């Protein structure tokens, strides 16, 4: 007679939001069978993420032997992901009808992708990190190719898929090296092992760190691993471009913070020596190539690359302040970038693409309100006070200066000044040129709500940044 | 008993073949197969580490990688078929709808 196996049920409370999210995502996916009106499914998905957000507060804790961490850090990112879903769904409702891809699984995939992001932000173990990353990535590949009949959309999905899968192979090779070196995949235990055995400077560890940096750089679209971003952003449905430019990027920064600042903190001099050139290249290539773009989605793709470069400064700083300013910046970026994409979507009507920069000529005369909204978002992306974009950059640059990287910040400020050219060119087209053609816009109540939320976010955080920064600061211990 | 280093060298060799295949071949299906090669190289090294360390965690990760790779293959092939229907090519150099 053997002793009966003891099975201790792990504490599931820290997982409440993820479990709820899984159940609700499946329900939203299944509701497509019975609900014929797709707007109802959109409403259901917004209600689902709102319900998930309410469970964040009571979920703090660590479970599954440290494999899953629910702390202020992961839940702050969770709020960014929830916001990303709400805004994306609001701007999609009418748009996917215009693109003739009004299918119910669109919303289900958005929710699954977000679940993957939440798992990534909470990962305390490299295995969990990998699973969350793949859940996020696989759902996003499908969303990028959602306009099945459009070659551009297929091509976007293809490129995103090939390079994303390539990057996750690097992540896994890095994981296997770390596992072989330290005998564990737990992020906290890795740092402990490195310190205990003095592995600093071990070539295999450096190689593993480099593989991780490559994989994360692909996810956040940092140069020289950004090749997929412009094509994927231009070809994907515009609402999904907005979703991809915020969610996966924020999730990439979340795991970057966790792995580099928790697991590999003992070798910070080595990874910051790798990240500084990447950050400078990212800001440089992103801002300079954006100057010559004629398609506004492609221009915003390069701008998104450049913004990843700014946010990298916070990681390079490697302090709690640095990471808090990255979190803050990602939140601000969600508001201003989705706001800009919402304006782009409004110009898309039946038979008119509206994604060329010249389509914005004279917009202030035909649609003054829309033009003024675009003005605010462009000012915010440039970083002009009193918008949120300025405060976000200010905190990032401050944290990097305080950590002693003044020269990198000087380069960042120069590139940031260059970026004013292509953002303000749109403003110039809207306000100082005469309309060449009659541009119709597609309005809907949900779109107005999305624009109101993003405008409020951009102005409110710009005028009163302290509360958000404080929230981010206490979230990271 | 084959020493650990041999397995690691095999894994590194297969991974490198995968990376070079991905970077030099221009047919999507072959590029996709190269990615599978890279994933399986990782599996070899994880299993050998797992045996060497007498720790099951590596093999658990291998099972997850195999499952995720299956899902990835399904999605990748679906995307390739969708593209093929519109374009009748499996060559990445022909995918140049977007430039700049």
Coordinates of C-alpha atoms in Angstrom, one line a residue:
Chain A
X1 CA 0.0 0.0 0.0
X2 CA 1.5 3.3 -1.1
X3 CA 0.9 6.5 0.6
X4 CA -1.8 8.4 -1.2
X5 CA -0.5 11.3 -3.2
X6 CA -0.7 14.7 -1.6
X7 CA -2.1 17.3 -3.9
X8 CA -2.2 20.8 -2.5
X9 CA -4.4 23.1 -4.5
X10 CA -2.4 26.3 -5.2
X11 CA -3.8 29.6 -4.2
X12 CA -5.9 30.7 -7.2
X13 CA -6.8 34.2 -5.9
X14 CA -3.9 36.0 -7.7
X15 CA -5.1 34.4 -10.9
X16 CA -8.7 35.6 -10.6
X17 CA -8.5 38.3 -13.4
X18 CA -6.8 35.8 -15.8
X19 CA -9.4 33.0 -15.1
X20 CA -12.2 35.5 -15.5
X21 CA -10.7 36.8 -18.7
X22 CA -10.4 33.2 -20.1
X23 CA -14.0 32.4 -19.3
X24 CA -15.3 35.7 -20.6
X25 CA -13.2 35.5 -23.8
X26 CA -14.6 32.0 -24.5
X27 CA -18.1 33.3 -23.9
X28 CA -17.6 36.2 -26.2
X29 CA -16.3 33.8 -28.9
X30 CA -19.3 31.5 -28.4
X31 CA -21.8 34.3 -28.3
X32 CA -21.1 34.8 -32.0
X33 CA -23.2 31.7 -32.6
X34 CA -26.4 33.1 -31.0
X35 CA -26.0 36.9 -31.3
X36 CA -26.4 38.1 -34.9
X37 CA -25.8 41.8 -34.2
X38 CA -22.1 42.3 -34.0
X39 CA -22.4 45.6 -32.1
X40 CA -23.8 43.5 -29.1
X41 CA -20.6 41.4 -29.2
X42 CA -18.5 44.5 -29.1
X43 CA -20.5 45.7 -26.1
X44 CA -20.0 42.3 -24.4
X45 CA -16.3 42.4 -24.9
X46 CA -16.0 45.9 -23.4
X47 CA -18.1 44.8 -20.4
X48 CA -15.9 41.7 -20.1
X49 CA -12.6 43.6 -19.8
X50 CA -14.3 46.2 -17.5
X51 CA -15.3 43.3 -15.2
X52 CA -11.8 41.9 -15.3
X53 CA -10.4 45.3 -14.4
X54 CA -12.5 45.3 -11.3
X55 CA -10.9 42.1 -10.1
X56 CA -7.4 43.5 -10.3
X57 CA -7.5 45.2 -6.9
X58 CA -8.2 42.1 -4.8
X59 CA -5.9 39.8 -6.7
X60 CA -2.5 40.8 -5.4
X61 CA -0.3 37.9 -4.5
X62 CA 2.2 35.3 -5.7
X63 CA 1.2 31.7 -6.5
X64 CA 2.3 28.5 -8.2
X65 CA 5.7 28.6 -6.4
X66 CA 6.5 32.1 -7.7
X67 CA 5.6 31.2 -11.3
X68 CA 2.8 33.8 -11.4
X69 CA 3.1 37.2 -9.8
X70 CA 0.2 39.5 -9.4
X71 CA 1.6 42.8 -8.1
X72 CA 1.1 46.5 -8.7
X73 CA 3.5 46.3 -11.7
X74 CA 1.6 43.7 -13.6
X75 CA -1.8 45.2 -12.7
X76 CA -0.7 48.6 -13.9
X77 CA 0.1 47.1 -17.2
X78 CA -3.2 45.2 -17.0
X79 CA -5.0 48.6 -16.9
X80 CA -3.1 49.7 -20.0
X81 CA -4.2 46.4 -21.8
X82 CA -7.8 46.9 -20.7
X83 CA -7.8 50.5 -21.9
X84 CA -6.3 49.3 -25.2
X85 CA -9.1 46.8 -25.7
X86 CA -11.9 49.3 -24.8
X87 CA -10.5 51.9 -27.2
X88 CA -9.8 49.4 -30.0
X89 CA -13.2 47.9 -29.8
X90 CA -14.8 51.4 -29.8
X91 CA -13.0 52.4 -32.9
X92 CA -13.6 49.1 -34.6
X93 CA -17.4 48.8 -34.5
X94 CA -18.1 50.7 -37.6
X95 CA -14.7 50.3 -39.3
X96 CA -14.7 46.5 -39.7
X97 CA -18.2 46.9 -41.3
X98 CA -16.7 49.3 -43.9
X99 CA -13.9 46.9 -44.5
X100 CA -16.5 44.1 -44.9
X101 CA -14.9 41.9 -42.3
X102 CA -17.6 42.3 -39.6
X103 CA -17.2 38.8 -38.0
X104 CA -17.7 38.0 -34.4
X105 CA -14.4 36.2 -33.8
X106 CA -12.6 39.6 -34.2
X107 CA -13.6 40.5 -30.7
X108 CA -12.8 37.0 -29.3
X109 CA -9.3 37.2 -30.8
X110 CA -8.7 40.7 -29.3
X111 CA -9.6 39.3 -25.9
X112 CA -7.4 36.2 -26.2
X113 CA -4.5 38.4 -27.3
X114 CA -5.1 40.6 -24.2
X115 CA -5.2 37.6 -22.0
X116 CA -1.7 36.7 -23.3
X117 CA -0.5 40.2 -22.5
X118 CA -1.8 40.0 -19.0
X119 CA -0.1 36.6 -18.5
X120 CA 3.2 38.1 -19.8
X121 CA 3.1 41.0 -17.4
X122 CA 2.5 38.7 -14.5
X123 CA 5.0 36.0 -15.5
X124 CA 7.4 35.1 -12.7
X125 CA 8.9 32.2 -14.7
X126 CA 10.3 32.0 -18.2
X127 CA 7.9 29.2 -19.1
X128 CA 4.8 31.3 -18.2
X129 CA 6.4 34.2 -20.0
X130 CA 6.8 32.1 -23.2
X131 CA 3.2 30.8 -23.1
X132 CA 1.7 34.3 -22.5
X133 CA 3.9 35.7 -25.3
X134 CA 2.7 33.0 -27.8
X135 CA -0.9 33.4 -26.9
X136 CA -0.6 37.2 -27.5
X137 CA 1.4 36.8 -30.7
X138 CA -0.7 34.0 -32.3
X139 CA -3.9 35.9 -31.8
X140 CA -2.4 39.1 -33.2
X141 CA -1.0 37.4 -36.3
X142 CA -4.6 36.4 -37.2
X143 CA -5.9 39.9 -36.5
X144 CA -3.3 41.4 -38.7
X145 CA -4.4 39.3 -41.6
X146 CA -8.1 39.8 -40.8
X147 CA -9.0 41.3 -44.2
X148 CA -8.7 38.0 -46.0
X149 CA -9.5 39.2 -49.5
X150 CA -6.8 42.0 -49.3
X151 CA -3.3 41.1 -50.4
X152 CA -1.8 43.8 -48.2
X153 CA -3.4 42.4 -45.1
X154 CA -2.3 38.9 -46.0
X155 CA 1.2 40.2 -46.5
X156 CA 1.2 42.1 -43.2
X157 CA 0.2 38.9 -41.4
X158 CA 2.8 36.8 -43.2
X159 CA 5.7 39.1 -42.3
X160 CA 4.5 39.6 -38.8
X161 CA 4.2 35.9 -38.4
X162 CA 7.5 34.9 -39.9
X163 CA 9.6 37.4 -37.9
X164 CA 7.5 36.9 -34.7
X165 CA 8.1 33.1 -34.8
X166 CA 11.8 33.7 -35.6
X167 CA 12.1 36.0 -32.5
X168 CA 10.4 33.5 -30.2
X169 CA 12.9 30.8 -31.2
X170 CA 15.6 33.2 -30.0
X171 CA 13.7 33.7 -26.7
X172 CA 13.6 29.9 -26.2
X173 CA 17.2 29.4 -27.0
X174 CA 18.1 32.1 -24.4
X175 CA 15.7 30.4 -21.9
X176 CA 17.4 27.0 -22.5
X177 CA 20.8 28.5 -21.9
X178 CA 19.7 30.2 -18.7
X179 CA 18.2 26.9 -17.6
X180 CA 21.3 25.0 -18.3
X181 CA 23.4 27.6 -16.4
X182 CA 21.3 28.1 -13.4
X183 CA 19.1 25.0 -13.3
X184 CA 16.0 27.1 -12.9
X185 CA 13.5 29.1 -15.0
X186 CA 12.2 31.2 -12.2
X187 CA 13.1 34.8 -12.8
X188 CA 13.8 35.7 -9.2
X189 CA 15.8 32.5 -8.6
X190 CA 17.9 33.2 -11.7
X191 CA 19.1 36.5 -10.2
X192 CA 19.8 34.7 -6.9
X193 CA 21.9 32.0 -8.6
X194 CA 23.9 34.5 -10.6
X195 CA 24.7 36.5 -7.5
X196 CA 25.5 33.4 -5.3
X197 CA 27.8 31.8 -7.9
X198 CA 29.3 35.0 -9.2
X199 CA 28.3 34.2 -12.8
X200 CA 28.8 37.9 -13.8
X201 CA 30.8 38.0 -17.1
X202 CA 30.2 34.3 -17.9
X203 CA 30.1 34.2 -21.7
X204 CA 27.1 31.8 -21.9
X205 CA 25.1 34.1 -19.6
X206 CA 26.1 37.1 -21.8
X207 CA 24.9 35.2 -24.9
X208 CA 21.6 34.2 -23.2
X209 CA 21.1 37.9 -22.3
X210 CA 21.8 38.9 -25.9
X211 CA 19.3 36.4 -27.2
X212 CA 16.7 37.8 -24.8
X213 CA 17.4 41.3 -25.9
X214 CA 17.0 40.3 -29.5
X215 CA 13.6 38.6 -28.8
X216 CA 12.3 41.5 -26.8
X217 CA 13.5 44.0 -29.4
X218 CA 11.5 42.2 -32.0
X219 CA 8.4 42.5 -29.9
X220 CA 8.8 46.2 -29.2
X221 CA 10.0 46.8 -32.8
X222 CA 13.4 48.3 -31.9
X223 CA 16.0 48.8 -34.6
X224 CA 17.6 46.6 -36.1
X225 CA 14.8 44.2 -35.4
X226 CA 12.0 46.5 -36.7
X227 CA 11.7 45.3 -40.3
X228 CA 8.3 43.8 -39.9
X229 CA 6.7 46.8 -38.2
X230 CA 6.1 49.2 -41.1
X231 CA 4.7 46.5 -43.4
X232 CA 2.6 44.9 -40.7
X233 CA 1.2 48.3 -39.5
X234 CA 0.4 49.5 -43.0
X235 CA -1.3 46.3 -44.2
X236 CA -3.2 45.4 -41.1
X237 CA -6.7 46.7 -40.5
X238 CA -6.3 50.2 -39.1
X239 CA -8.0 49.4 -35.8
X240 CA -5.7 46.4 -35.4
X241 CA -2.7 48.6 -36.2
X242 CA -3.8 50.8 -33.2
X243 CA -4.1 47.7 -31.1
X244 CA -0.8 46.2 -32.1
X245 CA 1.1 49.5 -31.6
X246 CA 0.1 49.7 -28.0
X247 CA -0.7 46.3 -26.5
X248 CA 2.2 44.0 -27.7
X249 CA 4.6 46.9 -27.2
X250 CA 3.5 47.5 -23.6
X251 CA 3.6 43.8 -22.9
X252 CA 7.1 43.6 -24.4
X253 CA 8.3 46.4 -22.1
X254 CA 6.6 44.6 -19.2
X255 CA 8.6 41.4 -19.7
X256 CA 11.7 43.4 -20.5
X257 CA 11.4 45.1 -17.1
X258 CA 10.7 41.8 -15.3
X259 CA 13.5 39.8 -17.0
X260 CA 16.3 42.5 -17.2
X261 CA 15.6 44.3 -14.0
X262 CA 14.7 41.3 -11.9
X263 CA 16.3 38.2 -13.3
X264 CA 19.4 39.7 -15.0
X265 CA 19.9 42.7 -12.8
X266 CA 23.4 41.4 -11.6
X267 CA 24.7 41.9 -15.2
X268 CA 23.1 45.3 -15.7
X269 CA 26.4 46.9 -17.1
X270 CA 26.4 44.2 -19.9
X271 CA 22.7 44.6 -21.0
X272 CA 22.7 48.4 -20.7
X273 CA 25.8 48.4 -23.0
X274 CA 23.7 46.4 -25.5
X275 CA 20.5 48.4 -25.1
X276 CA 22.1 51.9 -25.4
X277 CA 23.1 51.5 -29.1
X278 CA 19.8 49.8 -29.8
X279 CA 17.9 52.7 -28.2
X280 CA 19.9 55.3 -30.2
X281 CA 19.5 53.4 -33.5
X282 CA 15.8 53.0 -32.8
X283 CA 15.2 56.7 -32.2
X284 CA 17.4 57.6 -35.1
X285 CA 16.0 55.3 -37.8
X286 CA 12.4 55.7 -36.6
X287 CA 12.4 59.5 -36.7
X288 CA 14.5 59.9 -39.8
X289 CA 12.8 57.3 -42.0
X290 CA 9.4 58.7 -40.9
X291 CA 10.3 62.0 -42.6
X292 CA 10.0 60.6 -46.1
X293 CA 6.7 58.7 -45.7
X294 CA 3.6 59.4 -47.7
X295 CA 1.2 56.9 -46.1
X296 CA 0.1 58.1 -42.7
X297 CA -0.2 54.5 -41.2
X298 CA 3.4 53.8 -42.3
X299 CA 4.5 57.2 -40.9
X300 CA 2.9 56.3 -37.6
X301 CA 4.6 52.9 -37.7
X302 CA 8.0 54.6 -37.9
X303 CA 6.9 57.0 -35.2
X304 CA 5.9 54.0 -33.1
X305 CA 9.4 52.6 -33.6
X306 CA 10.9 55.9 -32.4
X307 CA 8.7 55.9 -29.3
X308 CA 9.9 52.5 -28.4
X309 CA 13.4 54.0 -28.5
X310 CA 12.4 56.8 -26.0
X311 CA 10.8 54.2 -23.7
X312 CA 14.0 52.1 -23.8
X313 CA 15.7 55.0 -22.0
X314 CA 13.7 54.2 -18.9
X315 CA 14.8 50.5 -19.0
X316 CA 18.4 51.6 -19.5
X317 CA 18.2 53.8 -16.5
X318 CA 17.5 50.6 -14.6
X319 CA 16.0 52.4 -11.6
X320 CA 12.5 52.1 -10.1
X321 CA 11.9 55.7 -11.4
X322 CA 13.0 54.6 -14.8
X323 CA 10.6 51.7 -14.9
X324 CA 7.8 53.8 -13.5
X325 CA 8.3 56.3 -16.3
X326 CA 8.2 53.5 -18.9
X327 CA 4.8 52.4 -17.4
X328 CA 3.6 55.9 -17.4
X329 CA 4.7 56.5 -21.0
X330 CA 3.0 53.3 -22.2
X331 CA -0.3 54.5 -20.7
X332 CA 0.1 58.0 -22.3
X333 CA 1.1 56.4 -25.6
X334 CA -2.1 54.3 -25.5
X335 CA -4.2 57.4 -25.3
X336 CA -2.4 59.5 -27.9
X337 CA -1.6 56.8 -30.5
X338 CA -5.1 55.2 -30.5
X339 CA -6.5 58.8 -30.7
X340 CA -4.5 59.4 -33.8
X341 CA -5.5 56.1 -35.4
X342 CA -9.2 56.9 -34.5
X343 CA -8.9 60.1 -36.7
X344 CA -7.4 58.0 -39.5
X345 CA -10.2 55.5 -39.3
X346 CA -12.8 58.3 -39.5
X347 CA -11.4 59.3 -42.9
X348 CA -11.9 55.7 -44.2
X349 CA -15.3 55.5 -45.9
X350 CA -16.8 53.2 -48.6
X351 CA -14.5 53.5 -51.6
X352 CA -12.0 55.9 -50.0
X353 CA -8.9 54.7 -48.3
X354 CA -7.9 58.0 -46.7
X355 CA -4.5 56.9 -45.5
X356 CA -2.4 59.2 -47.6
X357 CA -0.9 62.3 -45.9
X358 CA -2.2 64.4 -48.8
X359 CA -5.8 63.4 -47.9
X360 CA -5.4 65.6 -44.9
X361 CA -5.0 68.8 -47.0
X362 CA -7.5 71.4 -45.8
X363 CA -9.2 69.2 -43.3
X364 CA -9.6 72.2 -40.9
X365 CA -11.9 73.8 -43.5
X366 CA -14.1 70.8 -44.2
X367 CA -14.1 69.2 -40.7
X368 CA -12.7 71.7 -38.1
X369 CA -13.4 69.6 -35.1
X370 CA -11.7 66.5 -36.4
X371 CA -8.7 68.6 -37.5
X372 CA -8.4 70.1 -34.0
X373 CA -8.5 66.6 -32.4
X374 CA -5.7 65.5 -34.8
X375 CA -3.8 68.6 -33.9
X376 CA -3.9 67.7 -30.2
X377 CA -2.7 64.1 -30.9
X378 CA 0.1 65.2 -33.2
X379 CA 1.2 67.8 -30.6
X380 CA 1.2 65.1 -27.9
X381 CA 3.2 62.6 -30.1
X382 CA 5.7 65.4 -30.7
X383 CA 5.9 66.1 -27.0
X384 CA 4.6 69.7 -26.8
X385 CA 3.2 70.9 -23.5
X386 CA 0.6 70.9 -22.1
X387 CA -0.2 67.5 -23.6
X388 CA 0.5 64.2 -22.0
X389 CA 3.2 63.3 -24.5
X390 CA 5.4 66.0 -23.1
X391 CA 5.1 64.8 -19.5
X392 CA 5.8 61.2 -20.6
X393 CA 9.0 62.2 -22.3
X394 CA 9.9 64.5 -19.5
X395 CA 9.8 61.8 -16.8
X396 CA 11.6 59.3 -19.1
X397 CA 14.4 61.7 -19.8
X398 CA 14.6 62.8 -16.2
X399 CA 15.0 59.2 -15.0
X400 CA 17.8 58.6 -17.5
X401 CA 19.6 61.8 -16.5
X402 CA 19.3 60.9 -12.8
X403 CA 20.8 57.5 -13.6
X404 CA 23.8 59.2 -15.3
X405 CA 23.0 58.7 -19.0
X406 CA 22.9 62.4 -19.8
X407 CA 24.6 62.0 -23.2
X408 CA 22.0 59.5 -24.4
X409 CA 19.2 61.9 -23.3
X410 CA 20.8 64.7 -25.3
X411 CA 20.7 62.5 -28.4
X412 CA 17.1 61.6 -27.6
X413 CA 16.1 65.2 -27.4
X414 CA 17.8 66.0 -30.8
X415 CA 15.9 63.1 -32.4
X416 CA 12.7 64.3 -30.7
X417 CA 13.2 67.7 -32.3
X418 CA 13.5 66.1 -35.7
X419 CA 10.3 64.2 -35.1
X420 CA 8.4 67.6 -34.9
X421 CA 8.9 67.9 -38.7
X422 CA 6.8 65.0 -39.7
X423 CA 4.1 65.3 -37.0
X424 CA 3.7 69.0 -37.6
X425 CA 3.7 68.5 -41.4
X426 CA 0.2 66.9 -40.9
X427 CA -0.9 69.9 -38.9
X428 CA 0.5 72.1 -41.7
X429 CA -1.4 70.2 -44.3
X430 CA -4.6 70.4 -42.3
X431 CA -4.5 74.1 -41.5
X432 CA -2.4 75.8 -44.2
X433 CA -3.5 74.1 -47.4
X434 CA -6.8 74.3 -49.3
X435 CA -8.8 71.2 -49.6
X436 CA -8.3 69.5 -53.0
X437 CA -11.2 67.1 -52.7
X438 CA -14.3 66.7 -50.7
X439 CA -13.4 64.2 -47.9
X440 CA -16.3 62.5 -46.2
X441 CA -16.0 61.1 -42.7
X442 CA -17.6 58.2 -41.1
X443 CA -19.0 59.1 -37.7
X444 CA -20.5 56.8 -35.1
X445 CA -21.4 57.2 -31.4
X446 CA -18.7 54.7 -30.3
X447 CA -16.1 56.6 -32.3
X448 CA -17.0 59.8 -30.6
X449 CA -16.8 58.1 -27.2
X450 CA -13.3 56.8 -28.1
X451 CA -12.1 60.2 -29.2
X452 CA -13.5 61.8 -26.1
X453 CA -11.7 59.3 -23.8
X454 CA -8.4 59.7 -25.7
X455 CA -8.7 63.5 -25.7
X456 CA -9.5 63.5 -22.0
X457 CA -6.5 61.2 -21.3
X458 CA -4.1 63.3 -23.3
X459 CA -5.1 66.6 -21.7
X460 CA -5.7 65.3 -18.2
X461 CA -2.4 63.5 -17.8
X462 CA -0.7 66.4 -19.5
X463 CA -2.0 68.9 -17.0
X464 CA -2.1 66.7 -13.9
X465 CA 0.6 64.0 -14.4
X466 CA 1.5 63.6 -10.7
X467 CA -1.3 61.2 -9.8
X468 CA -0.5 58.7 -12.6
X469 CA 3.2 58.9 -12.0
X470 CA 2.7 58.3 -8.3
X471 CA 0.5 55.3 -9.1
X472 CA 3.2 53.9 -11.4
X473 CA 5.9 54.7 -8.9
X474 CA 4.2 52.8 -6.0
X475 CA 3.3 50.0 -8.3
X476 CA 7.0 49.1 -8.8
X477 CA 8.7 48.2 -5.5
Chain B
X1 CA 27.3 7.6 -22.2
X2 CA 27.3 10.6 -24.6
X3 CA 28.6 13.7 -22.7
X4 CA 26.5 16.8 -22.4
X5 CA 28.7 18.9 -24.7
X6 CA 27.9 16.8 -27.7
X7 CA 24.2 17.4 -27.3
X8 CA 24.8 21.1 -26.9
X9 CA 27.0 21.2 -30.0
X10 CA 24.3 19.3 -31.9
X11 CA 21.7 21.8 -30.7
X12 CA 23.8 24.8 -31.6
X13 CA 24.5 23.3 -35.1
X14 CA 20.8 22.7 -35.7
X15 CA 19.9 26.1 -34.4
X16 CA 22.5 27.8 -36.7
X17 CA 21.2 25.8 -39.7
X18 CA 17.7 27.1 -38.9
X19 CA 18.9 30.7 -38.6
X20 CA 20.8 30.5 -41.9
X21 CA 17.9 28.8 -43.6
X22 CA 15.6 31.5 -42.5
X23 CA 17.8 34.3 -43.6
X24 CA 18.9 32.9 -47.0
X25 CA 15.9 30.9 -48.3
X26 CA 13.2 32.8 -50.1
X27 CA 10.3 30.3 -50.1
X28 CA 7.9 30.8 -47.2
X29 CA 7.4 27.1 -46.6
X30 CA 11.2 26.5 -46.3
X31 CA 11.5 29.6 -44.0
X32 CA 8.8 28.2 -41.9
X33 CA 10.5 24.8 -41.8
X34 CA 13.7 26.6 -40.7
X35 CA 11.8 28.1 -37.7
X36 CA 10.7 24.6 -36.8
X37 CA 14.3 23.5 -36.9
X38 CA 15.3 26.3 -34.5
X39 CA 12.5 25.2 -32.1
X40 CA 13.6 21.6 -32.2
X41 CA 17.2 22.6 -31.6
X42 CA 16.0 24.3 -28.4
X43 CA 14.1 21.1 -27.5
X44 CA 17.3 19.1 -27.9
X45 CA 19.3 21.4 -25.6
X46 CA 16.4 21.6 -23.0
X47 CA 16.1 17.8 -22.8
X48 CA 19.8 17.3 -22.5
X49 CA 20.0 20.0 -19.7
X50 CA 17.0 18.4 -18.0
X51 CA 18.7 15.0 -18.0
X52 CA 22.0 16.5 -16.9
X53 CA 20.5 18.5 -14.0
X54 CA 18.0 15.6 -13.1
X55 CA 15.3 18.2 -13.1
X56 CA 12.0 17.9 -14.9
X57 CA 11.3 21.5 -15.6
X58 CA 13.2 21.4 -19.0
X59 CA 11.1 18.6 -20.3
X60 CA 7.9 20.4 -19.2
X61 CA 9.0 23.4 -21.3
X62 CA 9.7 21.0 -24.2
X63 CA 6.1 19.7 -24.1
X64 CA 4.8 23.3 -24.1
X65 CA 7.1 24.2 -27.1
X66 CA 5.8 21.2 -29.1
X67 CA 2.2 22.2 -28.4
X68 CA 2.7 25.8 -29.2
X69 CA 4.6 24.9 -32.4
X70 CA 1.7 22.9 -33.5
X71 CA -0.7 25.8 -33.0
X72 CA 1.9 28.1 -34.7
X73 CA 2.0 25.7 -37.7
X74 CA -1.8 25.8 -38.0
X75 CA -1.9 29.5 -38.0
X76 CA 1.2 30.0 -40.2
X77 CA -0.2 27.6 -42.9
X78 CA -3.6 29.3 -42.7
X79 CA -1.9 32.7 -43.4
X80 CA 0.1 31.1 -46.2
X81 CA -3.1 29.7 -47.8
X82 CA -4.9 33.0 -47.5
X83 CA -2.0 34.7 -49.2
X84 CA -1.7 32.1 -51.8
X85 CA -5.3 32.4 -52.8
X86 CA -4.8 36.1 -53.5
X87 CA -1.4 36.0 -55.0
X88 CA -0.5 32.5 -56.2
X89 CA 3.1 32.6 -55.0
X90 CA 5.1 31.3 -52.0
X91 CA 8.1 33.5 -52.7
X92 CA 8.8 36.3 -50.2
X93 CA 10.5 38.5 -52.9
X94 CA 7.1 38.7 -54.6
X95 CA 5.6 40.2 -51.5
X96 CA 6.2 43.8 -52.2
X97 CA 2.8 45.5 -52.0
X98 CA 4.2 47.9 -49.4
X99 CA 7.4 49.9 -49.7
X100 CA 9.1 52.8 -48.1

